[in-house]
Amino acid sequence: MAETTGIAPTTLAYLAGMIDGDGFITITRSVRAGKEYFGAQVGIAGTRREPHDLAASLWGGSVYCHRPANPQHRPQFQWQRMGKGAVPVLEAIFPYLLIKQEHAILALELQDHAIEATAADAFPWFGPSFDPITAMRRMRAQMVGMNQSRSRLRRPIEELA
């Protein structure tokens, strides 16, 4: 597990609550030179900058600000960590997550696969026919389903309860 010495449990619980509520845990996919890459991603999005700065002070990363075109809308801040950088965040907040523990488990499992896939003898216990990319595609599809980011239906909140 991640080293959390010096970080108060209440701070970890607070940031876990931010990620449970206004944050995200997901799996990203990118393609470079025809090769697929996958990685864990964790972050916070919202209109108050303070939680983002706190997370960045503990785990690195930058806080970005998006200013909406409509002057009636407040600026939106975002902090995130991806790939290996997401692992210590997820491990530190895991005991305090109430809603997204399953997301964290899947993201950490994916990151283990991504690291193992780069080894000279990747996944020797599965044999030569094992394709880690297929496994990571499956994990990403599962995460997308959990987040409902691509299949969300526009229904009244009462119907979703």
PDB file of C-alpha atoms in Angstrom:
ATOM      1  CA  MET A   1       0.000   0.000   0.000  1.00  0.00           C
ATOM      2  CA  ALA A   2       1.002   3.621  -0.453  1.00  0.00           C
ATOM      3  CA  GLU A   3       3.027   5.483   2.131  1.00  0.00           C
ATOM      4  CA  THR A   4       0.634   7.830   3.907  1.00  0.00           C
ATOM      5  CA  THR A   5       2.831   8.746   6.874  1.00  0.00           C
ATOM      6  CA  GLY A   6       2.341  12.371   7.724  1.00  0.00           C
ATOM      7  CA  ILE A   7      -1.065  12.661   6.059  1.00  0.00           C
ATOM      8  CA  ALA A   8      -3.810  12.881   8.648  1.00  0.00           C
ATOM      9  CA  PRO A   9      -6.550  10.265   8.275  1.00  0.00           C
ATOM     10  CA  THR A  10      -9.109  13.069   8.279  1.00  0.00           C
ATOM     11  CA  THR A  11      -7.362  14.633   5.265  1.00  0.00           C
ATOM     12  CA  LEU A  12      -7.400  11.305   3.418  1.00  0.00           C
ATOM     13  CA  ALA A  13     -11.065  10.816   4.329  1.00  0.00           C
ATOM     14  CA  TYR A  14     -11.890  14.340   3.129  1.00  0.00           C
ATOM     15  CA  LEU A  15     -10.167  13.801  -0.233  1.00  0.00           C
ATOM     16  CA  ALA A  16     -11.809  10.388  -0.583  1.00  0.00           C
ATOM     17  CA  GLY A  17     -15.159  12.119  -0.052  1.00  0.00           C
ATOM     18  CA  MET A  18     -14.283  14.696  -2.707  1.00  0.00           C
ATOM     19  CA  ILE A  19     -13.437  11.919  -5.160  1.00  0.00           C
ATOM     20  CA  ASP A  20     -16.553   9.946  -4.195  1.00  0.00           C
ATOM     21  CA  GLY A  21     -18.685  13.049  -4.829  1.00  0.00           C
ATOM     22  CA  ASP A  22     -17.106  15.510  -7.266  1.00  0.00           C
ATOM     23  CA  GLY A  23     -14.258  13.361  -8.492  1.00  0.00           C
ATOM     24  CA  PHE A  24     -13.638  10.475 -10.799  1.00  0.00           C
ATOM     25  CA  ILE A  25     -11.826   7.181 -11.006  1.00  0.00           C
ATOM     26  CA  THR A  26     -11.560   5.803 -14.500  1.00  0.00           C
ATOM     27  CA  ILE A  27      -9.369   3.998 -17.014  1.00  0.00           C
ATOM     28  CA  THR A  28      -7.997   5.905 -19.980  1.00  0.00           C
ATOM     29  CA  ARG A  29      -7.097   4.545 -23.391  1.00  0.00           C
ATOM     30  CA  SER A  30      -4.819   6.106 -25.966  1.00  0.00           C
ATOM     31  CA  VAL A  31      -3.332   4.964 -29.249  1.00  0.00           C
ATOM     32  CA  ARG A  32       0.150   5.977 -30.330  1.00  0.00           C
ATOM     33  CA  ALA A  33       1.842   4.638 -33.439  1.00  0.00           C
ATOM     34  CA  GLY A  34      -0.907   2.022 -33.738  1.00  0.00           C
ATOM     35  CA  LYS A  35      -0.332   0.647 -30.222  1.00  0.00           C
ATOM     36  CA  GLU A  36      -2.946   0.831 -27.454  1.00  0.00           C
ATOM     37  CA  TYR A  37      -2.070   2.088 -23.994  1.00  0.00           C
ATOM     38  CA  PHE A  38      -4.240   2.005 -20.876  1.00  0.00           C
ATOM     39  CA  GLY A  39      -3.866   3.678 -17.498  1.00  0.00           C
ATOM     40  CA  ALA A  40      -5.656   4.379 -14.247  1.00  0.00           C
ATOM     41  CA  GLN A  41      -6.884   7.934 -13.718  1.00  0.00           C
ATOM     42  CA  VAL A  42      -8.147   9.672 -10.573  1.00  0.00           C
ATOM     43  CA  GLY A  43      -9.128  13.287 -10.106  1.00  0.00           C
ATOM     44  CA  ILE A  44     -11.359  15.986  -8.701  1.00  0.00           C
ATOM     45  CA  ALA A  45     -13.470  18.491 -10.629  1.00  0.00           C
ATOM     46  CA  GLY A  46     -15.368  21.387  -9.123  1.00  0.00           C
ATOM     47  CA  THR A  47     -15.750  25.103  -8.561  1.00  0.00           C
ATOM     48  CA  ARG A  48     -13.700  25.391  -5.333  1.00  0.00           C
ATOM     49  CA  ARG A  49      -9.948  25.355  -5.901  1.00  0.00           C
ATOM     50  CA  GLU A  50      -8.874  24.409  -2.360  1.00  0.00           C
ATOM     51  CA  PRO A  51      -9.448  20.610  -2.566  1.00  0.00           C
ATOM     52  CA  HIS A  52      -7.531  20.498  -5.844  1.00  0.00           C
ATOM     53  CA  ASP A  53      -4.572  22.382  -4.373  1.00  0.00           C
ATOM     54  CA  LEU A  54      -4.576  20.078  -1.336  1.00  0.00           C
ATOM     55  CA  ALA A  55      -4.491  16.954  -3.523  1.00  0.00           C
ATOM     56  CA  ALA A  56      -1.726  18.433  -5.695  1.00  0.00           C
ATOM     57  CA  SER A  57       0.342  19.282  -2.594  1.00  0.00           C
ATOM     58  CA  LEU A  58       0.151  15.643  -1.457  1.00  0.00           C
ATOM     59  CA  TRP A  59       0.467  13.715  -4.719  1.00  0.00           C
ATOM     60  CA  GLY A  60       1.726  16.155  -7.331  1.00  0.00           C
ATOM     61  CA  GLY A  61       0.059  17.114 -10.550  1.00  0.00           C
ATOM     62  CA  SER A  62      -1.294  20.477 -11.588  1.00  0.00           C
ATOM     63  CA  VAL A  63      -4.576  22.249 -11.023  1.00  0.00           C
ATOM     64  CA  TYR A  64      -6.202  23.446 -14.229  1.00  0.00           C
ATOM     65  CA  CYS A  65      -8.879  26.084 -14.557  1.00  0.00           C
ATOM     66  CA  HIS A  66     -11.540  26.152 -17.266  1.00  0.00           C
ATOM     67  CA  ARG A  67     -13.348  29.465 -17.633  1.00  0.00           C
ATOM     68  CA  PRO A  68     -16.750  28.932 -19.258  1.00  0.00           C
ATOM     69  CA  ALA A  69     -17.759  31.179 -22.144  1.00  0.00           C
ATOM     70  CA  ASN A  70     -20.897  32.150 -20.248  1.00  0.00           C
ATOM     71  CA  PRO A  71     -19.903  34.777 -17.642  1.00  0.00           C
ATOM     72  CA  GLN A  72     -22.790  33.595 -15.440  1.00  0.00           C
ATOM     73  CA  HIS A  73     -21.003  30.261 -14.917  1.00  0.00           C
ATOM     74  CA  ARG A  74     -18.238  29.825 -12.368  1.00  0.00           C
ATOM     75  CA  PRO A  75     -14.742  28.671 -13.322  1.00  0.00           C
ATOM     76  CA  GLN A  76     -14.213  24.906 -13.066  1.00  0.00           C
ATOM     77  CA  PHE A  77     -11.036  23.466 -11.564  1.00  0.00           C
ATOM     78  CA  GLN A  78      -9.599  20.041 -12.207  1.00  0.00           C
ATOM     79  CA  TRP A  79      -6.774  18.038 -10.667  1.00  0.00           C
ATOM     80  CA  GLN A  80      -5.846  14.545 -11.786  1.00  0.00           C
ATOM     81  CA  ARG A  81      -3.176  11.864 -11.674  1.00  0.00           C
ATOM     82  CA  MET A  82      -2.781   9.191 -14.328  1.00  0.00           C
ATOM     83  CA  GLY A  83      -0.999   5.867 -14.705  1.00  0.00           C
ATOM     84  CA  LYS A  84       1.647   5.199 -12.071  1.00  0.00           C
ATOM     85  CA  GLY A  85       0.867   8.573 -10.480  1.00  0.00           C
ATOM     86  CA  ALA A  86      -2.698   7.471  -9.730  1.00  0.00           C
ATOM     87  CA  VAL A  87      -1.624   4.412  -7.734  1.00  0.00           C
ATOM     88  CA  PRO A  88      -0.470   6.145  -4.512  1.00  0.00           C
ATOM     89  CA  VAL A  89      -3.603   8.310  -4.524  1.00  0.00           C
ATOM     90  CA  LEU A  90      -5.939   5.345  -4.916  1.00  0.00           C
ATOM     91  CA  GLU A  91      -4.092   3.280  -2.324  1.00  0.00           C
ATOM     92  CA  ALA A  92      -4.096   6.143   0.204  1.00  0.00           C
ATOM     93  CA  ILE A  93      -7.790   7.005  -0.091  1.00  0.00           C
ATOM     94  CA  PHE A  94      -9.080   3.466  -0.634  1.00  0.00           C
ATOM     95  CA  PRO A  95     -10.051   2.755   3.010  1.00  0.00           C
ATOM     96  CA  TYR A  96     -12.113   5.952   3.073  1.00  0.00           C
ATOM     97  CA  LEU A  97     -14.011   5.601  -0.208  1.00  0.00           C
ATOM     98  CA  LEU A  98     -17.685   4.874   0.351  1.00  0.00           C
ATOM     99  CA  ILE A  99     -18.995   4.853  -3.221  1.00  0.00           C
ATOM    100  CA  LYS A 100     -16.097   4.246  -5.588  1.00  0.00           C
ATOM    101  CA  GLN A 101     -14.121   1.437  -3.910  1.00  0.00           C
ATOM    102  CA  GLU A 102     -15.022  -0.930  -6.758  1.00  0.00           C
ATOM    103  CA  HIS A 103     -13.745   1.674  -9.248  1.00  0.00           C
ATOM    104  CA  ALA A 104     -10.468   1.943  -7.315  1.00  0.00           C
ATOM    105  CA  ILE A 105      -9.992  -1.838  -7.238  1.00  0.00           C
ATOM    106  CA  LEU A 106     -10.504  -2.079 -10.996  1.00  0.00           C
ATOM    107  CA  ALA A 107      -8.202   0.885 -11.720  1.00  0.00           C
ATOM    108  CA  LEU A 108      -5.441  -0.603  -9.538  1.00  0.00           C
ATOM    109  CA  GLU A 109      -5.868  -4.005 -11.203  1.00  0.00           C
ATOM    110  CA  LEU A 110      -5.584  -2.361 -14.615  1.00  0.00           C
ATOM    111  CA  GLN A 111      -2.437  -0.531 -13.558  1.00  0.00           C
ATOM    112  CA  ASP A 112      -0.910  -3.822 -12.363  1.00  0.00           C
ATOM    113  CA  HIS A 113      -1.673  -5.294 -15.805  1.00  0.00           C
ATOM    114  CA  ALA A 114      -0.164  -2.277 -17.564  1.00  0.00           C
ATOM    115  CA  ILE A 115       3.075  -2.604 -15.582  1.00  0.00           C
ATOM    116  CA  GLU A 116       3.230  -6.389 -15.971  1.00  0.00           C
ATOM    117  CA  ALA A 117       2.605  -6.096 -19.736  1.00  0.00           C
ATOM    118  CA  THR A 118       5.901  -4.206 -20.125  1.00  0.00           C
ATOM    119  CA  ALA A 119       7.964  -6.977 -18.500  1.00  0.00           C
ATOM    120  CA  ALA A 120      10.222  -9.157 -20.644  1.00  0.00           C
ATOM    121  CA  ASP A 121       8.253 -12.270 -19.631  1.00  0.00           C
ATOM    122  CA  ALA A 122       4.817 -10.740 -19.190  1.00  0.00           C
ATOM    123  CA  PHE A 123       2.172 -12.908 -17.506  1.00  0.00           C
ATOM    124  CA  PRO A 124       4.158 -16.197 -17.624  1.00  0.00           C
ATOM    125  CA  TRP A 125       1.478 -17.995 -15.579  1.00  0.00           C
ATOM    126  CA  PHE A 126      -1.134 -17.430 -18.318  1.00  0.00           C
ATOM    127  CA  GLY A 127       0.932 -18.871 -21.157  1.00  0.00           C
ATOM    128  CA  PRO A 128       1.910 -17.414 -24.529  1.00  0.00           C
ATOM    129  CA  SER A 129      -1.651 -17.103 -25.822  1.00  0.00           C
ATOM    130  CA  PHE A 130      -2.685 -14.576 -23.129  1.00  0.00           C
ATOM    131  CA  ASP A 131      -3.280 -11.100 -24.576  1.00  0.00           C
ATOM    132  CA  PRO A 132      -3.029  -8.377 -21.908  1.00  0.00           C
ATOM    133  CA  ILE A 133      -4.501  -5.772 -24.270  1.00  0.00           C
ATOM    134  CA  THR A 134      -7.735  -7.767 -24.494  1.00  0.00           C
ATOM    135  CA  ALA A 135      -7.856  -7.985 -20.693  1.00  0.00           C
ATOM    136  CA  MET A 136      -7.250  -4.229 -20.351  1.00  0.00           C
ATOM    137  CA  ARG A 137      -9.929  -3.478 -22.971  1.00  0.00           C
ATOM    138  CA  ARG A 138     -12.357  -5.557 -20.911  1.00  0.00           C
ATOM    139  CA  MET A 139     -11.416  -3.707 -17.709  1.00  0.00           C
ATOM    140  CA  ARG A 140     -11.872  -0.343 -19.406  1.00  0.00           C
ATOM    141  CA  ALA A 141     -15.273  -1.391 -20.772  1.00  0.00           C
ATOM    142  CA  GLN A 142     -16.282  -2.500 -17.283  1.00  0.00           C
ATOM    143  CA  MET A 143     -15.176   0.873 -15.855  1.00  0.00           C
ATOM    144  CA  VAL A 144     -17.088   2.796 -18.527  1.00  0.00           C
ATOM    145  CA  GLY A 145     -20.173   0.790 -17.601  1.00  0.00           C
ATOM    146  CA  MET A 146     -19.652   1.523 -13.904  1.00  0.00           C
ATOM    147  CA  ASN A 147     -19.277   5.238 -14.620  1.00  0.00           C
ATOM    148  CA  GLN A 148     -22.152   5.253 -17.135  1.00  0.00           C
ATOM    149  CA  SER A 149     -20.211   7.881 -19.037  1.00  0.00           C
ATOM    150  CA  ARG A 150     -21.172   6.635 -22.460  1.00  0.00           C
ATOM    151  CA  SER A 151     -24.500   4.965 -21.790  1.00  0.00           C
ATOM    152  CA  ARG A 152     -26.247   7.450 -19.491  1.00  0.00           C
ATOM    153  CA  LEU A 153     -29.934   7.821 -20.217  1.00  0.00           C
ATOM    154  CA  ARG A 154     -31.694  11.158 -19.801  1.00  0.00           C
ATOM    155  CA  ARG A 155     -34.370  10.234 -17.276  1.00  0.00           C
ATOM    156  CA  PRO A 156     -35.809  11.996 -14.259  1.00  0.00           C
ATOM    157  CA  ILE A 157     -33.859  11.320 -11.057  1.00  0.00           C
ATOM    158  CA  GLU A 158     -36.914   9.599  -9.521  1.00  0.00           C
ATOM    159  CA  GLU A 159     -36.720   6.868 -12.168  1.00  0.00           C
ATOM    160  CA  LEU A 160     -33.064   6.181 -11.381  1.00  0.00           C
ATOM    161  CA  ALA A 161     -33.662   5.590  -7.668  1.00  0.00           C
TER     162      ALA A 161
END
